Short mmCIF file of C-alpha atoms in Angstrom, two decimals:
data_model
loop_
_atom_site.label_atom_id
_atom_site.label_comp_id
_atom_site.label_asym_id
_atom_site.label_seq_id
_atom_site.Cartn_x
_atom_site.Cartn_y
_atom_site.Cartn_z
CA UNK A 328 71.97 33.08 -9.18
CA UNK A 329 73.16 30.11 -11.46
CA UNK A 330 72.31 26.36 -10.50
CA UNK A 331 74.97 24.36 -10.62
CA UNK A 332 74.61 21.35 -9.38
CA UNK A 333 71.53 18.83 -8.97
CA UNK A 334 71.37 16.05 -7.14
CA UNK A 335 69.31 13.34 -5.89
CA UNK A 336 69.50 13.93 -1.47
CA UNK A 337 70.21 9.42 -1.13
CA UNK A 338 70.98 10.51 2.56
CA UNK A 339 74.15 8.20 2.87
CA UNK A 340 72.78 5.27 0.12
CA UNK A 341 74.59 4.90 -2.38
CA UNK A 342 72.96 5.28 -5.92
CA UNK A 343 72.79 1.40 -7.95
CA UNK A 344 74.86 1.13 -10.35
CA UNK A 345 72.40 -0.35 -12.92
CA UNK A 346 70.00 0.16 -15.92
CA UNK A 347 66.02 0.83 -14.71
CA UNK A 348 64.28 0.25 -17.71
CA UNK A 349 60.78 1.34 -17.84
CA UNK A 350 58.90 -1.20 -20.58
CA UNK A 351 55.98 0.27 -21.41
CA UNK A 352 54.33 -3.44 -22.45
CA UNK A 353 50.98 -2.11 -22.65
CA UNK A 354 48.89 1.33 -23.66
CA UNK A 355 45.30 0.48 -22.31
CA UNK A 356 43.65 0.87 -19.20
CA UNK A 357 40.50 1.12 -18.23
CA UNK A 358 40.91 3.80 -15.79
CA UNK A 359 41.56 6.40 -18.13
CA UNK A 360 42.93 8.98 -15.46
CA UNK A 361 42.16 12.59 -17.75
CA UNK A 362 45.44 13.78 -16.31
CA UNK A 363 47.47 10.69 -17.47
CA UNK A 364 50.29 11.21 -19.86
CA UNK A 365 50.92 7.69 -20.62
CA UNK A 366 47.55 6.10 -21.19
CA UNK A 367 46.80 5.46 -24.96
CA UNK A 368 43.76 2.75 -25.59
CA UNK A 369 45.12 2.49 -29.47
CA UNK A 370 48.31 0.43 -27.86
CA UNK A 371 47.15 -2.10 -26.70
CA UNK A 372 49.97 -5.01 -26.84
CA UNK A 373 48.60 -8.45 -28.65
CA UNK A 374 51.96 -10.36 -29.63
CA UNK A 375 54.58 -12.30 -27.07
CA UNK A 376 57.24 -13.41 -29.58
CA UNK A 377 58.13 -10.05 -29.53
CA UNK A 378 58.68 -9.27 -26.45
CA UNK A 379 60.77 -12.23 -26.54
CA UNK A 380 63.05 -10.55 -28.55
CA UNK A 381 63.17 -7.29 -26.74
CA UNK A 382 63.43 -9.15 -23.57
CA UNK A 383 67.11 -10.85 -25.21
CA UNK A 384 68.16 -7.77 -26.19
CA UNK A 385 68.19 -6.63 -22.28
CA UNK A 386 70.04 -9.42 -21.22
CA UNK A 387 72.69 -8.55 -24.21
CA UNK A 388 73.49 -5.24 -22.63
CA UNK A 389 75.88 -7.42 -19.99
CA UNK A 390 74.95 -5.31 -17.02
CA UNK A 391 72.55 -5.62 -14.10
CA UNK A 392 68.99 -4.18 -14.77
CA UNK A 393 65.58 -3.50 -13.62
CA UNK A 394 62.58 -4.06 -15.67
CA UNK A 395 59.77 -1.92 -14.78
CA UNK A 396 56.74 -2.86 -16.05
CA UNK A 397 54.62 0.26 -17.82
CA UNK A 398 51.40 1.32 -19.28
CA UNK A 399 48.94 1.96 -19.89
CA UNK A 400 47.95 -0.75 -17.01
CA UNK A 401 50.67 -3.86 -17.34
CA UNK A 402 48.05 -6.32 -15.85
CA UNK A 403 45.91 -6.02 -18.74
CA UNK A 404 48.03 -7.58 -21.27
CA UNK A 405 46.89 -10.66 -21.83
CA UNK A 406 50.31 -12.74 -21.52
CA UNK A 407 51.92 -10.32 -18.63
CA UNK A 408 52.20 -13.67 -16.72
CA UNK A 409 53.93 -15.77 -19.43
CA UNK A 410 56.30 -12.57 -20.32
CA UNK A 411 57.06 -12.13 -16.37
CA UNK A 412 58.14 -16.33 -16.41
CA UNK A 413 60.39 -15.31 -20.18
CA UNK A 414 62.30 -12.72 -17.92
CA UNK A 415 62.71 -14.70 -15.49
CA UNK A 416 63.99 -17.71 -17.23
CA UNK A 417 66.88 -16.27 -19.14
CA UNK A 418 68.13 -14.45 -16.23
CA UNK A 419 71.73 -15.10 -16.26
CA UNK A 420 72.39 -12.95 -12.77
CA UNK A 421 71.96 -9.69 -14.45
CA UNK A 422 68.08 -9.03 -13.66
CA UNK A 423 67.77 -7.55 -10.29
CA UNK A 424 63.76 -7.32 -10.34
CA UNK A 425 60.65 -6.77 -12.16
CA UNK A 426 58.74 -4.41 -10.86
CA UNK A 427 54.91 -3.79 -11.42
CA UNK A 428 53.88 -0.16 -12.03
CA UNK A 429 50.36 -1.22 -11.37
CA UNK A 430 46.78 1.02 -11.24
CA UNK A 431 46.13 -1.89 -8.63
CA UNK A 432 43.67 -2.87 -11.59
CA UNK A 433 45.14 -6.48 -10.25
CA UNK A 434 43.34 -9.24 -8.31
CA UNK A 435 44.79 -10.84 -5.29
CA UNK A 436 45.02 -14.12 -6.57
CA UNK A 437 47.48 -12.78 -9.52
CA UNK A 438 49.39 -11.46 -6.72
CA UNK A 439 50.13 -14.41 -4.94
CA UNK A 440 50.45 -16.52 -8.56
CA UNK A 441 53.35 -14.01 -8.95
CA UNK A 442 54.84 -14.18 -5.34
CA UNK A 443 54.43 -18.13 -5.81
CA UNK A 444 56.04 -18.75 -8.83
CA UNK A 445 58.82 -15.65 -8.63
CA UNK A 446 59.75 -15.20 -5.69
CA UNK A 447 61.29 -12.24 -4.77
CA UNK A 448 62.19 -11.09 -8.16
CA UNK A 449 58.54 -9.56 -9.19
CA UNK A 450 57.94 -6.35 -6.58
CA UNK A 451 54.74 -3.96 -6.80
CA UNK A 452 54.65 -0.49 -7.41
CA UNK A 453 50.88 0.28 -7.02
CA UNK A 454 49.96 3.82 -7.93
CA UNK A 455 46.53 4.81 -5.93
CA UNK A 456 44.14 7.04 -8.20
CA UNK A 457 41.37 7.92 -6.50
CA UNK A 458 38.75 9.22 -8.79
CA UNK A 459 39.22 6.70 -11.22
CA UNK A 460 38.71 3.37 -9.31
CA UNK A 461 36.52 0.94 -11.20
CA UNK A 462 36.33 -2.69 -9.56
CA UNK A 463 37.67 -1.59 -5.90
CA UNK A 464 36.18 0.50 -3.33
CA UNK A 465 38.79 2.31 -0.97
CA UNK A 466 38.73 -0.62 1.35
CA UNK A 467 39.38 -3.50 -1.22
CA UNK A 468 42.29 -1.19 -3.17
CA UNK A 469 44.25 -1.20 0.78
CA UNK A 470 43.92 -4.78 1.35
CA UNK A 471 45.46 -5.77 -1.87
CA UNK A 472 48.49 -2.99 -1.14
CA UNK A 473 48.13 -4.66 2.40
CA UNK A 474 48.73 -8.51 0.65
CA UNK A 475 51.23 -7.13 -1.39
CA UNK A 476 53.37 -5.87 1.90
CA UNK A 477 52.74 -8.86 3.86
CA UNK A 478 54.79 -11.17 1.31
CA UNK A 479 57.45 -8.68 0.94
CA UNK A 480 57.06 -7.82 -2.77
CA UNK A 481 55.97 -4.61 -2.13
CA UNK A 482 58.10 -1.33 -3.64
CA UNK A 483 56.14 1.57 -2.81
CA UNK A 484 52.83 3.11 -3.43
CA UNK A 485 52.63 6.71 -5.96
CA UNK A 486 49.90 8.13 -4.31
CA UNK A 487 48.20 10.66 -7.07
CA UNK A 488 46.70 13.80 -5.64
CA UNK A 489 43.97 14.66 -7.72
CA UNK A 490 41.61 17.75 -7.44
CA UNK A 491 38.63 15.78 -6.63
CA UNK A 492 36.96 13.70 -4.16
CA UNK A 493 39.01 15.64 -1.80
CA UNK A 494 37.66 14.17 1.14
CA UNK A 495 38.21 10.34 -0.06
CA UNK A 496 41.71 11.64 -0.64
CA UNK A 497 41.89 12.44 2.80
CA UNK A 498 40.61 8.63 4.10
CA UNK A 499 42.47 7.13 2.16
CA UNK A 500 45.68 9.46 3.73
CA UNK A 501 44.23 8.16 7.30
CA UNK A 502 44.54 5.04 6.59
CA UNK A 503 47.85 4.93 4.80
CA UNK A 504 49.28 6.68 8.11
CA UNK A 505 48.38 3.18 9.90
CA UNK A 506 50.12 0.89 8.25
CA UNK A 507 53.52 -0.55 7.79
CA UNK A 508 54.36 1.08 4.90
CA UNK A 509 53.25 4.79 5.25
CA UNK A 510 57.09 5.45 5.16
CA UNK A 511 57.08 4.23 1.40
CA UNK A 512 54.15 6.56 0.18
CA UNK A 513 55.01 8.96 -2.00
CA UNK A 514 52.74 11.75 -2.17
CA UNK A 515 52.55 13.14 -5.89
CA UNK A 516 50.60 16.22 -7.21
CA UNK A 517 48.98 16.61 -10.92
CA UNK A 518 50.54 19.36 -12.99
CA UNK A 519 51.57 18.00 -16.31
CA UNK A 520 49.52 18.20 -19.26
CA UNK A 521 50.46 16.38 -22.29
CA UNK A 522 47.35 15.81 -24.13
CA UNK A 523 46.84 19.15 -25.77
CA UNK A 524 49.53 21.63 -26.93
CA UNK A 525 49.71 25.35 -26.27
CA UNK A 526 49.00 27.26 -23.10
CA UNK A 527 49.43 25.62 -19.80
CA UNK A 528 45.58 26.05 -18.12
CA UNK A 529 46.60 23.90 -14.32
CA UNK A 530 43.21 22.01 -15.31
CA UNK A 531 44.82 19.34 -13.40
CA UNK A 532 46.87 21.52 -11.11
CA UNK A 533 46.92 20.20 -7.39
CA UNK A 534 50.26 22.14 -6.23
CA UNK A 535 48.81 24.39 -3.81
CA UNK A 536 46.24 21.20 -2.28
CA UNK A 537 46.88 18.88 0.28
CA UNK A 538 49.89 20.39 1.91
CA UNK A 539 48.74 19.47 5.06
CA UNK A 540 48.92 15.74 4.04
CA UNK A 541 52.48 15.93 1.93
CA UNK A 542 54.02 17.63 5.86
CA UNK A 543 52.57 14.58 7.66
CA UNK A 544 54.39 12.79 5.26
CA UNK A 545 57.73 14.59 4.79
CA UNK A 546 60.87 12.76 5.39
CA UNK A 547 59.70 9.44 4.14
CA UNK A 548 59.90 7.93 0.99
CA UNK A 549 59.81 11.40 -1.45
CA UNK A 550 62.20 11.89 -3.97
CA UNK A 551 64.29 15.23 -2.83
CA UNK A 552 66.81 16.72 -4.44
CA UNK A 553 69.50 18.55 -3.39
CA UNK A 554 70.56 22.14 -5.75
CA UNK A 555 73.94 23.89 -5.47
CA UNK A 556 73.68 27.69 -7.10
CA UNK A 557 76.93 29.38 -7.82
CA UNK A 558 76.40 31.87 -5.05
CA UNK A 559 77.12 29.31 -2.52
CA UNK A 560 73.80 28.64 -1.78
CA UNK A 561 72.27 25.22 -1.24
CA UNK A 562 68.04 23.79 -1.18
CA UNK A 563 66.81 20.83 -0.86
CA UNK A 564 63.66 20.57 -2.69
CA UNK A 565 60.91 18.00 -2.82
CA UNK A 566 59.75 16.64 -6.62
CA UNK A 567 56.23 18.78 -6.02
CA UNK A 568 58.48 21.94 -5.29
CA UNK A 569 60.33 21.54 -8.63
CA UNK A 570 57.23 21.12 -10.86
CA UNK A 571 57.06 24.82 -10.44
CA UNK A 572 60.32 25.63 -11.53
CA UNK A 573 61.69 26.40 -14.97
CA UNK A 574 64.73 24.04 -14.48
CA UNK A 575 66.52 24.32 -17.32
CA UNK A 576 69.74 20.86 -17.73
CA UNK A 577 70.28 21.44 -21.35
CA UNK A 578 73.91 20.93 -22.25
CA UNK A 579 74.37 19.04 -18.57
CA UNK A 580 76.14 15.65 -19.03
CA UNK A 581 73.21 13.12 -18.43
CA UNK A 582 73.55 9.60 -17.73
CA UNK A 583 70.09 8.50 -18.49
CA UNK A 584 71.07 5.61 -21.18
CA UNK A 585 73.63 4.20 -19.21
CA UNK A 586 71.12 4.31 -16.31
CA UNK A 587 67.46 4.41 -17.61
CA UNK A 588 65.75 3.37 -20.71
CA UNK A 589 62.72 3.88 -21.92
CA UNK A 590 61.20 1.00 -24.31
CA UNK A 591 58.18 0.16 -25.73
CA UNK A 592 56.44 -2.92 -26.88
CA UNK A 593 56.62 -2.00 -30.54
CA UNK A 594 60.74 -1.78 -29.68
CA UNK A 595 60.43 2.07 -29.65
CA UNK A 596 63.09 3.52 -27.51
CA UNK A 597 64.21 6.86 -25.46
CA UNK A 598 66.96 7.68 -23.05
CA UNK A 599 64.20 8.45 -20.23
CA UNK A 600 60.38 9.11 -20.01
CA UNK A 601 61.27 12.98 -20.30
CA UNK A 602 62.52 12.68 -23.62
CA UNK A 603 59.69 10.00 -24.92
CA UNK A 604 56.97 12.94 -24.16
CA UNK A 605 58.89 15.86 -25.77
CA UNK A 606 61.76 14.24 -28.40
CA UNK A 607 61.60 12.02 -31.09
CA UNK A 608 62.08 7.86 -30.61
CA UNK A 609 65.96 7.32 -30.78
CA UNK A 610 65.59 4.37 -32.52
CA UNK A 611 63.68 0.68 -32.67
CA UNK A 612 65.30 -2.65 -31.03
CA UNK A 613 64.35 -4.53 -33.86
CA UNK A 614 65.80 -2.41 -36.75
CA UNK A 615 68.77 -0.84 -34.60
CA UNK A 616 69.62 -3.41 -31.98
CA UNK A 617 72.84 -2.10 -32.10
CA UNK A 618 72.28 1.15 -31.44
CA UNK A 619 70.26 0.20 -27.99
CA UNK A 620 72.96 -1.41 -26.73
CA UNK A 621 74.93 1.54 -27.54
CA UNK A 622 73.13 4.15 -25.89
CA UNK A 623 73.50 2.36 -22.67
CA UNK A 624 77.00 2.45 -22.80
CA UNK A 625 77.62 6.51 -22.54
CA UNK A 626 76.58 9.54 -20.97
CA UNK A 627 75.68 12.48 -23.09
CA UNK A 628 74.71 15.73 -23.02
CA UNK A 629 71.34 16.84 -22.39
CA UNK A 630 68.97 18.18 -24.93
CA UNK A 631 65.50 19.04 -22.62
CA UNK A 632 64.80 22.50 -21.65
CA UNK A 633 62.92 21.28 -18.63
CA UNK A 634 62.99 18.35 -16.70
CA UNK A 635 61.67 18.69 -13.16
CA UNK A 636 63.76 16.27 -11.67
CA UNK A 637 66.50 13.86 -12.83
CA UNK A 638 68.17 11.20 -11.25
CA UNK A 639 70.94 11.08 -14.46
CA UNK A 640 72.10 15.18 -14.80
CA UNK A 641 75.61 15.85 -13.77
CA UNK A 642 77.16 18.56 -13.32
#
């Protein structure tokens, strides 16, 4: 049995037709999650100019775009605030938001400075980690999600299922199932492991925990997939399901480019965040401007044996 088609399940919405950029603006964070593929304390970001630069070269691509802010944890670089006002200043219609992939590692009153002085444009993302909070408790880390809700900048919440302090998990899953915005959880397990090669050892591994919680939760806001196999056959499967899977899209036509980018602060760049763990940098904005721009012109084929799930395969 052959897949041959993959697609994201939108239920009836249709997919935007614009460029999500993930900017990862700054390495360091002090939570230093063990299972964290993207945390690296060496990177931490120290120039603005810069990012000027980079942030120009987005606007040259003439089409609408996200910018979603990346780390590392974005609220600990030191001019997020002044970068966030940059953005926001040369927007010439094309920016359709900023949005804060945040550890939550952000105080209330930087918040509502953003809300204030943005408006609608900056949106949080906040990604709970429970073993790994340092100035919250539980309690504190809900009422900022909770502030964040109640001015209507809020995205969702990536809620990382980690294999201990099971039972805080658990509170915190009790809680979340009371407010507002439980439909916009999204329930994520820890598989990956990027930090050491050879031998996958599931150190990390959460797939076969908190089941009970992800079926509470099932229907809301999970990214599902949809998978056509040339018997006829057709799944829907759940991101968590496919982490298990050998998927393999190599060869598939893949608009990731055209529809995601993957950039970082030293201009660094990838078609998506699967190809900045596991293939070389494509180029840097400021050597190869050019050749950005390019790549978000045109599909092209895939070169990743596995990639769990992707919003930009087609088949």
């Amino acid at each position: 049995m052959k897949l041959v088609s993959f697609k994201p399940a939108t239920d009836g919405v249709p997919v935007v037709d614009y460029t999500f950029i993930e900017y990862y603006i700054h390495g360091a964070c002090k939570f230093n999650c063990k299972y964290c593929f993207a945390i690296n304390n060496r990177m931490k970001n120290t120039n603005l100019d810069k990012q000027y630069y980079i942030v120009d070269t987005f606007y040259m691509m003439g089409q609408p775009f996200v910018i979603s802010y990346f780390g590392g944890e974005p609220s600990e670089y030191k001019y997020i605030n002044e970068l966030t006002e940059y953005i926001v200043e040369q927007d010439n219609g094309n920016l359709k938001r900023i949005e804060y992939q945040t550890n939550i590692d952000i105080s209330i009153d930087n918040i509502k400075l953003n809300i204030e002085k943005f408006g609608d444009l900056v949106r949080f993302a906040p990604s709970i980690h429970i073993g790994y909070l340092k100035n919250d408790t539980i309690d504190t880390m809900i009422e900022k999600i909770d502030v964040m809700y109640d001015h209507d900048c809020f995205e969702k919440v990536a809620f990382m299922l980690e294999k201990n302090n099971i039972d805080d998990h658990y509170k915190v899953h009790e809680i979340l199932k009371t407010r507002p915005y439980y439909n916009r959880v999204e329930y994520i397990h820890s598989y990956a492991e990027f930090e050491k090669p050879g031998e996958y050892t599931g150190r990390y591994n959460t797939t076969d925990l908190y089941k009970d919680m992800i079926s509470d939760n099932i229907g809301s806001y999970m990214e599902d997939y949809i998978l056509e196999y040339d018997d006829g056959t057709v799944e829907r499967c759940n991101m968590n399901e496919l982490f298990k899977r050998d998927i393999c899209f190599e060869d598939w036509i893949c608009y990731a480019g055209k529809h995601s980018m993957y950039v970082e602060y030293t201009g660094d760049f990838w078609r998506c965040a699967p190809y900045h763990a596991r293939k070389p940098k494509l180029g840097n904005i400021f050597t190869s401007r050019d050749k950005f721009l390019l790549q978000t012109k045109y599909p092209v084929k895939c070169k990743l044996h596995k990639c769990d799930g992707c919003f930009w395969v087609k088949k």
